[in-house]
Structure formats: C-alpha cells, structure tokens
Amino acid sequence: MKKMSTPRQLHRYIVCLIVQLILPVLPNAAYPWSILTEALDLTCRQTQLESLACDYRMRVPEPPLAISAAIGNNKLTVTEAEIYPWPQAVTAILFLVDTSDPAREPVIRKNIQHLSSLLAVSRDYQQLGLASFDKSLRMEAPIGTSKNQILAAAQHLRATGMTTELYRSVIQAISLLQTVAADRKVIYLFSDGLAEDKAYFHGDVIKAAQNARVIINSLGYPRSIPASVALQTLRRLSEETGGIYIESDHQFDLPSGFIDLPYDNIDNGGRINIDLLPAIAAGLMDTAELQLAFETDLGDIQIQVPVRLPSPEKKPDTGTPTLIPAEPVISAASIKTRPAVVTAPVQVVTRLPDSRAADLWLWYGVPAVLIILIIMVLLTMSLVFWQRQGGRKKATDSQAGYKPYAYLISQDETATRYPITRTIWRIGRSKDNELTLRDNSVSRRHAEIHRKRNGKFDIVDLESVNGVYVNTEKITKSDLKEGDLIEIGDITLLFTQYSSDYSAEESTVMQMTKAPVSH
C-alpha cells in the first residue's frame, strides 16, 4: 500500500474504512459505483458476482498507458472491451447560447463564428442541437438536426433579452438531453456567467446534471474586466459535472487549441471488464475493496471500488455466471470530496439479517464509528500541519546547496518558492518539465523562461490553450522584471531574483554626525 501523503488520499481512506464498517450489517446490498475526480470520470456496475464492468472517461484527454486491478494481493485480469467511440456510439451535444442584454450583441456575433468552427469539426456519431436563453429557454434546432440547419438557425440569434435566468435555463436544457438516447450527453454553454435567478441555484443544476449524466463544457466571454468575476459560475458548473472551462480574451476570441479539438474531453476513454474469479478462488467473501489503477503520462490514478463477492454459505459455480437482481435499495457514497454521480443501484437477494445483529450494531458499531471518525479528523489535521511545515523546510533545504538564477513564488497561502536553475526552464503539466503544475488549466508544455547572456530573463508561451499573462497582459514573448506577476492557466506566480533571506540582510546606512569640537 502506498504511503498516504495528502489530505485527499487520507480522506479517501477514511471514507472507504467507514464503508467497510457499515457494509457488513447490510448483507443484501451490492453496489454500482460512480466517481468524478479532477482527472477521471468512472462508473462501475456489478451485474454478476464474477465480474465488474466499468465505463471511464479521462477529463484531461491523456489516454491511460495501462489499467490494472487487484483485491489485496490478488491481481485481477482487466480486459479493454471497447474504446470510445465504439460502434453505434452516440454523443448528444446541445449548444446553449446566452442571448440576454442587447449590449452583448458583438459577443453573439462571435458566438456564431465559434459555433460554426465547432460544427465544422463535429463527427458523424454526434447528434447536435441548438438552444438559446435569456428569461427562458428556446429550442432553435432540436437534437439530431443537420449542421447546415443548425448554422442557419444560429444566424438569427440576437441579444434581445433583458434578464438572465441561467440556472433555470440550464436545468431545462438538461431535462431535454435526458430524453435523448445517447452514450454521452454534453452541453456547450456560451455565456458571460451572469445569473439573475432568484429561485434556482448552482446546486440545483449540479444535482440535475449528475442525475441525467450530463457534462457541461463552458465557454466564458467576459463582459468586462470588473464583471469577469461572474465567470466563476461557469467554471464551477464545468468542474462539478466533469466538463472543461474555456475563457475567451477581451476581443472574445477563444484559444486556437480548443477550437481545433473541442470534443477531446468527451470523446475518449472506453469500457473495461474486471474478472473477480481470482479473488473468489482465493477465498475472499462478502464485501471487498477493489484497487483500480490507471497509469497515465501525468501519474497514476488510484481508485477504490467496493465489490460484492459470494456469501460464506454459498459460493457460485465458476462455470456459470451468477446474476445479481437489479433492485435498488442503497447506493454507496463517492470517495471524492465534491458530489459524485449516483446511478441506479443493484441488490443481492439473501436472507434478512437477524434483528439482534442490528441491536449489537446500534450499541457497539455506532460508537466505534464515531470514535474512528474523531481519530481520523485529528490525524487529518496533524497531516496537514506536518505537510505545511515539512514543505517549507524542504523548499529551504533544497536551496541551501546552490544559488539559483531566480525564483517563482506561488501566490497562494503556501507561498512556495520554485528556484530557476537552468538557462532554459520549462513550465507545464507534464512530468518532464522543470516546473510541473498539476492543474487542468495548464497545458502539457505551457511556457519557457530563458536566461539571456546579459543576465536578463524572458518568458515564451509554447502555444498553450489558456495562454500566458504577465501583469494581466496576454503575451507570446515578454521580458521579465523584478516583481512581475505571471499567470499560467489559473496559477499565479511572482518572478524575483532575490533569495528568501534577502529581506533579513542588514544594509549599511551612512549617518550625518557632528564634527568634534576643538578647544
């Protein structure tokens, strides 16, 4: 087992431990499992005791190099059944355009241009539709309409609305997609993020999207610099439904990297089947914890999935699959901190538990769980404190043996210092960069900092999706000066050539004193 090094991993361990404590008193339940992480959207269903079927989608379109599974020390066989899009696959896409506020008419013209670009690179298995909204939702072209008809309908879009009921309109769009038979369902939301709803809220949209398995990809068009804070609304809708958020510049142009590949985050992944027979043959029974690992270019993704194995009194014949009746009774909670997508659960039909076992659980199990929760909370707090102290010490120790050229300082509560130690210093999401930033807004190879012969520095954008900004100005190449603020995706860094102990150094100050008096 890997050593837990982050509060998130500890949180997952705590939740899985609680699941293991609770499941033994519910011997009739078998579970589907859905989880949404920053990198992966996964849904597993166990319709047979001997196997587990999972659908997965990579939120960052990096295909897994390998997928492995194990229960304890028992390695399981993982079979890649199909890669998405599989034959007869259908992706339903609804383009949803905000047409509120007549002052946004120039934005609508840009929306139509971008919509045309997205239609041009769409694929045959994608069923497309167009809707607009301000105070209410209007269907301009139903799902399944041809590209030419959608483009023709888009030419009539005008910014004429006076109010923006964003949340209510998106919920209505989700309801429309829910009626469509498709393997994946997506909304491409064109908006400035302004929501004037009074009775509908962010949580209502997330709940509806999770129940309908709808992804929201948001395209943000800032109305103005002060009003751009409203774009956080779109960012959260995308993050919590497994989508992506793309922001235009102040000329309302989207990044070329997105325009060329706008469907990469939804049309990837596939289906896998996991054989549970080795675990059954090893004598494992009842509820077990399956470790599912996705090896990617950016690192391993570890997922823990509860599975149901045969009861002690009855093991299945390995030659004949044992079906699990799909009668919903309970669904397992997600191990992700943000809300997970819950699908229809299934049930294993066995005898009902003895009421005396329930009494014992109430008297002994509940207090035990509460004690464990208190211990885990204390451990989490200790771990967070240790990481902050240890991280600062590590950063200080790593700088003691040499003098870097300059530093980048993260503008968050950690204020982490990254020493620039090479004349060409790369920044990106991939592990082969000098500075690796694990954030979905950062491209694999995002930017480079160059130290020139005269000792000065510049920064170059490596055609990243979200661009590079220096002091809020988007650049392709720019000189760096002391105190410049660099934005790499959503991460802000301060450039400095001073070491961390510079402020502690004392300077010599000349003072005016009186000349000695002679007698």
Coordinates of C-alpha atoms in Angstrom, one line a residue:
M1 CA 0.0 0.0 0.0
K2 CA 1.3 3.4 -0.9
K3 CA 2.1 5.8 1.9
M4 CA -0.6 8.5 2.2
S5 CA 0.9 11.8 1.6
T6 CA -2.0 14.2 1.0
P7 CA -5.2 15.0 2.9
R8 CA -7.2 13.9 -0.1
Q9 CA -5.8 10.4 0.0
L10 CA -6.4 10.2 3.7
H11 CA -10.0 11.4 3.2
R12 CA -10.5 8.6 0.6
Y13 CA -9.0 6.1 3.1
I14 CA -11.4 7.3 5.9
V15 CA -14.5 7.0 3.6
C16 CA -13.6 3.5 2.4
L17 CA -12.9 2.4 6.0
I18 CA -16.3 3.6 7.0
V19 CA -17.9 1.8 4.1
Q20 CA -16.2 -1.4 5.2
L21 CA -17.6 -0.9 8.7
I22 CA -21.1 -0.3 7.6
L23 CA -21.5 -2.8 4.7
P24 CA -21.2 -5.9 6.9
V25 CA -24.5 -5.1 8.6
L26 CA -26.2 -4.8 5.2
P27 CA -25.5 -8.2 3.7
N28 CA -28.2 -7.8 1.0
A29 CA -26.6 -4.9 -0.9
A30 CA -24.5 -4.8 -4.0
Y31 CA -23.5 -1.5 -5.5
P32 CA -22.8 0.4 -8.6
W33 CA -20.1 3.0 -8.1
S34 CA -19.7 6.4 -9.8
I35 CA -16.9 8.8 -9.1
L36 CA -15.7 12.1 -10.6
T37 CA -12.1 13.2 -9.9
E38 CA -10.0 16.0 -11.4
A39 CA -8.7 13.6 -13.9
L40 CA -11.3 10.8 -14.3
D41 CA -15.0 10.1 -14.7
L42 CA -15.7 6.5 -13.8
T43 CA -18.8 4.4 -13.4
C44 CA -18.7 0.7 -12.4
R45 CA -21.6 -1.8 -12.4
Q46 CA -21.6 -5.3 -10.9
T47 CA -24.4 -7.3 -12.5
Q48 CA -22.6 -10.6 -11.9
L49 CA -20.7 -11.8 -8.8
E50 CA -17.8 -13.0 -11.0
S51 CA -17.1 -9.7 -12.9
L52 CA -17.2 -5.9 -12.7
A53 CA -17.9 -3.7 -15.8
C54 CA -16.7 -0.1 -15.8
D55 CA -17.0 2.9 -18.2
Y56 CA -14.3 5.6 -17.9
R57 CA -13.6 9.0 -19.5
M58 CA -10.4 11.0 -19.0
R59 CA -11.2 14.6 -18.2
V60 CA -7.7 15.6 -19.4
P61 CA -7.5 13.8 -22.8
E62 CA -4.4 11.7 -21.9
P63 CA -5.1 8.0 -22.7
P64 CA -4.1 5.6 -19.9
L65 CA -0.9 3.7 -20.6
A66 CA -2.1 0.7 -18.6
I67 CA -5.1 -0.2 -16.4
S68 CA -4.7 -2.7 -13.5
A69 CA -6.9 -4.1 -10.7
A70 CA -6.3 -6.0 -7.5
I71 CA -8.1 -7.1 -4.3
G72 CA -5.5 -7.2 -1.6
N73 CA -2.6 -9.3 -3.0
N74 CA -4.8 -10.9 -5.7
K75 CA -4.2 -9.4 -9.1
L76 CA -7.2 -9.4 -11.4
T77 CA -7.4 -9.5 -15.2
V78 CA -8.6 -6.3 -16.8
T79 CA -10.0 -6.5 -20.3
E80 CA -10.3 -3.4 -22.5
A81 CA -13.7 -4.2 -24.1
E82 CA -14.2 -1.1 -26.3
I83 CA -12.6 2.3 -26.9
Y84 CA -14.9 5.3 -27.2
P85 CA -16.5 6.0 -29.6
W86 CA -17.4 2.3 -30.0
P87 CA -19.5 1.1 -32.9
Q88 CA -23.0 2.6 -32.8
A89 CA -21.9 5.1 -30.1
V90 CA -23.9 8.3 -29.9
T91 CA -22.8 11.6 -28.3
A92 CA -25.6 14.1 -27.8
I93 CA -24.5 17.7 -27.8
L94 CA -26.6 20.8 -27.2
F95 CA -25.1 24.2 -27.9
L96 CA -26.7 26.6 -25.5
V97 CA -26.2 30.4 -26.2
D98 CA -26.9 33.2 -23.7
T99 CA -28.8 35.9 -25.7
S100 CA -29.6 38.3 -22.8
D101 CA -28.7 42.0 -22.7
P102 CA -28.7 43.9 -26.1
A103 CA -25.2 45.3 -25.2
R104 CA -23.8 41.8 -25.7
E105 CA -24.7 41.8 -29.5
P106 CA -20.9 41.8 -30.5
V107 CA -20.4 38.7 -28.3
I108 CA -23.3 36.9 -30.0
R109 CA -21.7 37.5 -33.4
K110 CA -18.5 35.9 -32.1
N111 CA -20.6 33.0 -30.6
I112 CA -21.9 32.3 -34.1
Q113 CA -18.4 32.2 -35.5
H114 CA -17.2 29.8 -32.9
L115 CA -20.3 27.7 -33.3
S116 CA -19.5 27.4 -37.0
S117 CA -16.0 26.3 -36.1
L118 CA -17.3 23.6 -33.7
L119 CA -19.8 22.3 -36.3
A120 CA -17.1 22.1 -38.9
V121 CA -15.1 19.6 -36.8
S122 CA -18.0 17.6 -35.4
R123 CA -18.2 13.8 -36.1
D124 CA -20.9 11.6 -37.6
Y125 CA -21.7 9.9 -34.3
Q126 CA -22.5 13.2 -32.6
Q127 CA -26.2 14.3 -32.6
L128 CA -26.2 18.1 -32.4
G129 CA -28.8 20.7 -31.4
L130 CA -29.0 24.4 -30.6
A131 CA -30.9 26.4 -28.0
S132 CA -30.8 30.0 -26.7
F133 CA -31.9 31.5 -23.4
D134 CA -32.4 34.7 -21.5
K135 CA -35.5 34.7 -19.4
S136 CA -36.5 31.3 -20.7
L137 CA -35.1 28.5 -22.9
R138 CA -35.8 28.5 -26.7
M139 CA -35.1 25.4 -28.8
E140 CA -33.6 26.8 -32.1
A141 CA -32.8 23.4 -33.6
P142 CA -33.7 20.1 -31.8
I143 CA -31.1 17.3 -31.1
G144 CA -30.4 15.4 -34.4
T145 CA -30.6 18.5 -36.7
S146 CA -28.1 18.7 -39.5
K147 CA -25.0 21.0 -39.3
N148 CA -26.3 23.3 -42.1
Q149 CA -29.7 23.7 -40.4
I150 CA -28.1 24.5 -37.0
L151 CA -25.8 27.1 -38.6
A152 CA -28.8 28.6 -40.4
A153 CA -30.7 28.8 -37.2
A154 CA -27.7 30.4 -35.4
Q155 CA -27.7 33.3 -37.9
H156 CA -31.0 34.5 -36.4
L157 CA -29.6 34.7 -32.8
R158 CA -29.9 38.2 -31.4
A159 CA -29.1 39.6 -27.9
T160 CA -32.6 40.9 -27.1
G161 CA -33.3 39.5 -23.6
M162 CA -33.4 41.8 -20.5
T163 CA -32.9 39.2 -17.7
T164 CA -30.6 36.2 -17.5
E165 CA -32.2 33.1 -15.8
L166 CA -29.0 31.0 -16.3
Y167 CA -29.6 28.2 -13.7
R168 CA -33.3 27.6 -14.7
S169 CA -32.4 27.5 -18.4
V170 CA -29.5 25.1 -17.9
I171 CA -31.8 22.8 -15.9
Q172 CA -34.3 22.9 -18.7
A173 CA -31.6 22.0 -21.2
I174 CA -30.5 19.1 -19.0
S175 CA -34.1 17.8 -19.0
L176 CA -34.2 17.9 -22.8
L177 CA -30.9 15.9 -23.0
Q178 CA -32.2 13.4 -20.5
T179 CA -34.9 12.3 -23.0
V180 CA -32.3 11.6 -25.7
A181 CA -30.9 8.1 -26.1
A182 CA -27.1 8.6 -26.1
D183 CA -24.0 7.1 -24.6
R184 CA -22.7 10.6 -23.6
K185 CA -24.6 13.9 -23.2
V186 CA -23.0 17.3 -23.2
I187 CA -24.0 21.0 -23.0
Y188 CA -21.7 23.6 -24.6
L189 CA -22.7 26.7 -22.7
F190 CA -21.8 30.1 -24.3
S191 CA -22.2 32.8 -21.6
D192 CA -20.7 35.6 -19.5
G193 CA -21.7 33.7 -16.3
L194 CA -24.2 36.3 -15.1
A195 CA -27.1 34.5 -13.3
E196 CA -30.1 36.6 -12.1
D197 CA -32.2 33.6 -10.9
K198 CA -33.9 34.0 -7.5
A199 CA -35.4 30.6 -7.0
Y200 CA -32.9 28.3 -8.8
F201 CA -29.3 27.8 -7.6
H202 CA -26.0 26.3 -8.5
G203 CA -26.7 23.2 -6.5
D204 CA -29.9 22.6 -8.4
V205 CA -28.0 22.5 -11.7
I206 CA -25.3 20.1 -10.4
K207 CA -27.9 17.7 -9.0
A208 CA -29.9 17.7 -12.3
A209 CA -26.7 17.2 -14.3
Q210 CA -25.5 14.3 -12.1
N211 CA -28.8 12.5 -12.2
A212 CA -29.0 12.8 -16.0
R213 CA -25.3 12.1 -16.5
V214 CA -24.8 15.4 -18.4
I215 CA -21.4 17.1 -18.8
I216 CA -21.3 20.9 -19.0
N217 CA -18.4 22.4 -21.1
S218 CA -18.5 26.2 -20.5
L219 CA -17.2 28.9 -22.9
G220 CA -16.8 32.1 -20.9
Y221 CA -17.0 35.5 -22.6
P222 CA -16.1 38.3 -20.1
R223 CA -18.4 41.2 -20.3
S224 CA -15.7 43.5 -18.9
I225 CA -12.7 43.1 -16.6
P226 CA -14.6 44.1 -13.4
A227 CA -17.6 41.8 -14.4
S228 CA -15.3 38.8 -15.3
V229 CA -15.7 37.5 -11.8
A230 CA -19.1 36.2 -12.8
L231 CA -17.2 33.6 -15.0
Q232 CA -16.5 31.7 -11.8
T233 CA -20.1 30.5 -12.1
L234 CA -19.3 28.7 -15.4
R235 CA -16.0 27.3 -14.1
R236 CA -17.7 25.6 -11.1
L237 CA -20.5 24.2 -13.3
S238 CA -17.9 22.6 -15.5
E239 CA -15.7 21.4 -12.7
E240 CA -18.5 19.7 -10.8
T241 CA -20.1 18.0 -13.9
G242 CA -16.8 16.7 -15.4
G243 CA -16.5 19.3 -18.1
I244 CA -13.9 21.9 -19.1
Y245 CA -14.0 25.7 -18.8
I246 CA -12.5 27.8 -21.7
E247 CA -12.3 31.6 -21.4
S248 CA -12.1 34.0 -24.3
D249 CA -9.8 37.0 -24.3
H250 CA -11.2 40.6 -24.2
Q251 CA -11.6 40.5 -28.0
F252 CA -13.9 37.5 -27.5
D253 CA -11.6 35.1 -29.2
L254 CA -11.2 31.5 -27.9
P255 CA -7.8 29.7 -27.8
S256 CA -6.9 28.1 -31.1
G257 CA -6.0 24.9 -29.3
F258 CA -9.6 24.4 -28.2
I259 CA -11.2 25.4 -31.5
D260 CA -9.1 22.7 -33.3
L261 CA -10.0 19.9 -30.7
P262 CA -13.2 21.0 -29.0
Y263 CA -14.5 17.5 -28.3
D264 CA -11.4 15.8 -26.9
N265 CA -12.5 15.8 -23.2
I266 CA -15.8 14.0 -24.0
D267 CA -14.9 11.6 -26.9
N268 CA -12.2 9.4 -25.1
G269 CA -12.0 6.6 -22.6
G270 CA -13.9 3.3 -23.1
R271 CA -15.2 0.2 -21.3
I272 CA -13.3 -2.4 -19.3
N273 CA -14.3 -5.7 -17.7
I274 CA -12.6 -7.0 -14.5
D275 CA -12.6 -10.7 -13.7
L276 CA -13.3 -11.3 -10.0
L277 CA -12.8 -15.1 -10.1
P278 CA -9.2 -15.0 -8.8
A279 CA -10.4 -13.2 -5.6
I280 CA -13.2 -15.7 -5.2
A281 CA -10.8 -18.6 -5.7
A282 CA -8.6 -17.1 -3.0
G283 CA -11.4 -17.5 -0.5
L284 CA -12.5 -13.8 -0.3
M285 CA -16.1 -13.4 0.6
D286 CA -18.8 -10.7 1.1
T287 CA -17.7 -7.1 0.6
A288 CA -14.2 -6.4 -0.6
E289 CA -12.3 -3.3 -1.7
L290 CA -11.0 -3.4 -5.3
Q291 CA -8.0 -1.2 -6.1
L292 CA -8.3 0.1 -9.7
A293 CA -5.2 1.9 -11.1
F294 CA -4.9 4.0 -14.2
E295 CA -1.3 4.6 -15.3
T296 CA -1.0 7.8 -17.3
D297 CA 1.7 10.1 -18.6
L298 CA 0.9 12.5 -15.8
G299 CA 1.0 10.0 -13.0
D300 CA -1.1 7.1 -11.6
I301 CA -4.8 7.5 -10.7
Q302 CA -5.8 5.2 -7.8
I303 CA -9.5 4.4 -7.3
Q304 CA -11.0 2.2 -4.5
V305 CA -14.2 0.4 -5.6
P306 CA -16.3 -1.7 -3.2
V307 CA -17.4 -5.0 -4.8
R308 CA -19.6 -7.9 -3.7
L309 CA -18.3 -11.4 -3.5
P310 CA -20.2 -14.6 -2.7
S311 CA -21.6 -15.1 0.8
P312 CA -19.8 -17.7 3.0
E313 CA -22.8 -20.1 2.9
K314 CA -22.9 -20.1 -1.0
K315 CA -20.1 -19.8 -3.5
P316 CA -21.0 -19.6 -7.2
D317 CA -20.0 -22.2 -9.7
T318 CA -17.3 -20.5 -11.7
G319 CA -18.6 -22.0 -14.9
T320 CA -22.0 -20.3 -14.7
P321 CA -22.3 -16.6 -14.1
T322 CA -24.4 -15.6 -11.1
L323 CA -26.7 -12.7 -11.9
I324 CA -27.4 -10.0 -9.3
P325 CA -31.1 -8.8 -9.5
A326 CA -31.2 -5.1 -10.1
E327 CA -33.5 -4.0 -7.3
P328 CA -32.5 -0.6 -5.8
V329 CA -32.0 -0.4 -2.1
I330 CA -29.0 1.7 -1.3
S331 CA -26.1 3.5 -3.2
A332 CA -22.5 3.8 -2.0
A333 CA -21.1 7.3 -1.3
S334 CA -18.4 8.7 -3.5
I335 CA -14.9 8.9 -2.3
K336 CA -14.4 12.3 -4.0
T337 CA -14.9 15.4 -1.9
R338 CA -17.1 17.1 -4.5
P339 CA -20.5 15.4 -5.2
A340 CA -20.3 12.2 -7.1
V341 CA -22.7 11.0 -9.8
V342 CA -25.0 8.3 -8.5
T343 CA -26.6 5.8 -10.8
A344 CA -29.3 3.2 -10.2
P345 CA -28.0 0.7 -7.6
V346 CA -28.5 -3.1 -7.6
Q347 CA -29.2 -5.6 -4.9
V348 CA -28.1 -9.1 -3.9
V349 CA -31.1 -11.1 -2.7
T350 CA -30.2 -13.1 0.5
R351 CA -31.8 -13.8 3.8
L352 CA -32.6 -10.7 6.0
P353 CA -30.2 -10.0 8.9
D354 CA -31.1 -11.1 12.4
S355 CA -32.6 -8.2 14.4
R356 CA -30.2 -9.0 17.2
A357 CA -27.3 -8.1 14.9
A358 CA -28.9 -4.7 14.3
D359 CA -29.2 -4.2 18.1
L360 CA -25.5 -5.1 18.5
W361 CA -24.6 -2.6 15.7
L362 CA -26.5 0.2 17.5
W363 CA -24.9 -0.5 20.8
Y364 CA -21.3 -1.1 19.7
G365 CA -20.9 -0.2 16.0
V366 CA -22.2 3.4 16.0
P367 CA -20.0 4.5 18.9
A368 CA -17.0 2.7 17.3
V369 CA -17.6 4.6 14.0
L370 CA -17.8 7.9 15.9
I371 CA -14.6 7.2 17.7
I372 CA -12.9 6.3 14.4
L373 CA -14.2 9.5 12.8
I374 CA -12.8 11.6 15.6
I375 CA -9.4 9.9 15.4
M376 CA -9.3 10.4 11.6
V377 CA -10.2 14.1 11.9
L378 CA -7.3 14.6 14.3
L379 CA -5.0 12.6 12.0
T380 CA -6.0 14.7 9.0
M381 CA -5.3 18.0 10.9
S382 CA -1.9 16.7 12.1
L383 CA -1.1 15.6 8.5
V384 CA -2.0 19.0 7.0
F385 CA 0.1 20.8 9.7
W386 CA 3.1 18.4 9.1
Q387 CA 2.9 18.8 5.3
R388 CA 2.9 22.6 5.5
Q389 CA 5.9 22.6 7.9
G390 CA 7.7 19.9 6.0
G391 CA 7.1 21.6 2.7
R392 CA 8.6 24.8 3.8
K393 CA 11.6 23.0 5.3
K394 CA 12.1 21.1 2.1
A395 CA 12.0 24.2 0.0
T396 CA 14.5 25.9 2.3
D397 CA 16.9 22.9 2.3
S398 CA 16.8 22.4 -1.4
Q399 CA 18.1 25.9 -1.9
A400 CA 20.9 25.7 0.6
G401 CA 23.5 24.0 -1.7
Y402 CA 23.4 26.3 -4.7
K403 CA 22.4 29.8 -5.8
P404 CA 19.6 29.7 -8.4
Y405 CA 19.4 32.3 -11.1
A406 CA 15.9 33.5 -9.9
Y407 CA 12.7 32.3 -8.3
L408 CA 9.0 31.9 -9.0
I409 CA 6.8 32.3 -5.9
S410 CA 3.3 30.8 -5.9
Q411 CA 0.7 33.4 -4.9
D412 CA -1.3 31.3 -2.6
E413 CA -1.3 30.5 1.1
T414 CA 1.8 28.2 0.7
A415 CA 4.0 30.9 -1.0
T416 CA 6.1 28.1 -2.4
R417 CA 9.4 29.2 -4.0
Y418 CA 10.5 27.4 -7.2
P419 CA 14.2 28.0 -8.0
I420 CA 15.1 28.7 -11.6
T421 CA 18.2 26.6 -12.1
R422 CA 18.7 26.4 -15.8
T423 CA 19.0 28.9 -18.7
I424 CA 16.0 27.3 -20.4
W425 CA 13.4 26.5 -17.7
R426 CA 10.1 24.8 -18.8
I427 CA 6.8 25.1 -17.1
G428 CA 3.8 22.7 -17.8
R429 CA 1.6 19.9 -16.7
S430 CA 3.8 17.0 -17.9
K431 CA 6.4 15.4 -15.6
D432 CA 9.3 16.2 -18.0
N433 CA 9.1 20.0 -17.2
E434 CA 11.4 21.7 -14.8
L435 CA 8.3 23.0 -13.0
T436 CA 5.4 20.6 -13.1
L437 CA 2.0 22.2 -12.3
R438 CA -0.7 19.6 -11.8
D439 CA -3.7 21.7 -12.9
N440 CA -6.2 21.1 -15.7
S441 CA -5.8 24.8 -16.8
V442 CA -2.1 24.2 -17.5
S443 CA -1.0 22.7 -20.9
R444 CA 1.5 19.8 -21.0
R445 CA 4.2 22.2 -22.2
H446 CA 2.9 25.6 -21.3
A447 CA 5.8 28.1 -21.2
E448 CA 9.6 28.5 -21.1
I449 CA 11.7 31.0 -19.1
H450 CA 15.0 31.9 -20.8
R451 CA 18.0 33.4 -19.0
K452 CA 20.0 35.5 -21.6
R453 CA 23.7 36.1 -21.6
N454 CA 23.3 39.6 -20.2
G455 CA 21.6 38.0 -17.1
K456 CA 18.1 39.2 -18.0
F457 CA 15.1 36.9 -18.4
D458 CA 12.2 36.5 -20.7
I459 CA 9.2 34.1 -20.9
V460 CA 7.7 32.5 -24.0
D461 CA 4.2 31.0 -24.5
L462 CA 4.5 27.5 -26.1
E463 CA 1.2 27.8 -27.8
S464 CA -0.7 26.8 -24.7
V465 CA -4.5 26.5 -24.6
N466 CA -5.1 29.1 -21.9
G467 CA -2.2 31.4 -22.7
V468 CA 0.4 33.2 -20.6
Y469 CA -0.2 36.6 -18.9
V470 CA 2.4 38.9 -17.5
N471 CA 0.9 41.6 -15.2
T472 CA -2.6 40.7 -16.6
E473 CA -1.5 41.2 -20.2
K474 CA -1.5 38.2 -22.6
I475 CA 1.9 37.7 -24.2
T476 CA 3.6 35.4 -26.7
K477 CA 7.1 36.5 -25.5
S478 CA 7.9 39.1 -22.9
D479 CA 10.9 40.3 -20.8
L480 CA 10.6 39.6 -17.1
K481 CA 11.4 42.2 -14.4
E482 CA 11.6 42.0 -10.6
G483 CA 8.1 41.6 -9.2
D484 CA 6.3 40.7 -12.4
L485 CA 3.2 38.5 -11.9
I486 CA 2.9 35.6 -14.3
E487 CA -0.4 33.7 -14.9
I488 CA 0.0 30.1 -16.1
G489 CA -3.6 29.0 -16.6
D490 CA -5.3 29.5 -13.2
I491 CA -1.9 29.6 -11.3
T492 CA -0.3 33.0 -10.5
L493 CA 3.5 33.2 -9.8
L494 CA 5.7 36.1 -8.8
F495 CA 9.1 36.5 -10.5
T496 CA 12.0 37.6 -8.3
Q497 CA 15.8 37.4 -8.4
Y498 CA 16.1 37.8 -4.6
S499 CA 16.6 34.8 -2.3
S500 CA 14.2 34.0 0.6
D501 CA 16.7 35.6 3.2
Y502 CA 17.2 38.8 1.2
S503 CA 14.9 40.8 3.5
A504 CA 16.8 39.6 6.6
E505 CA 20.1 41.0 5.4
E506 CA 21.2 44.3 7.0
S507 CA 22.3 47.2 4.9
T508 CA 24.9 49.8 5.9
V509 CA 23.4 53.2 6.5
M510 CA 25.5 56.4 6.4
Q511 CA 24.5 58.8 9.1
M512 CA 25.3 62.5 9.5
T513 CA 27.2 63.2 12.7
K514 CA 28.7 66.3 14.2
A515 CA 32.4 67.0 13.8
P516 CA 34.4 67.0 17.1
V517 CA 34.7 70.4 18.7
S518 CA 38.4 71.6 19.2
H519 CA 39.4 73.7 22.2

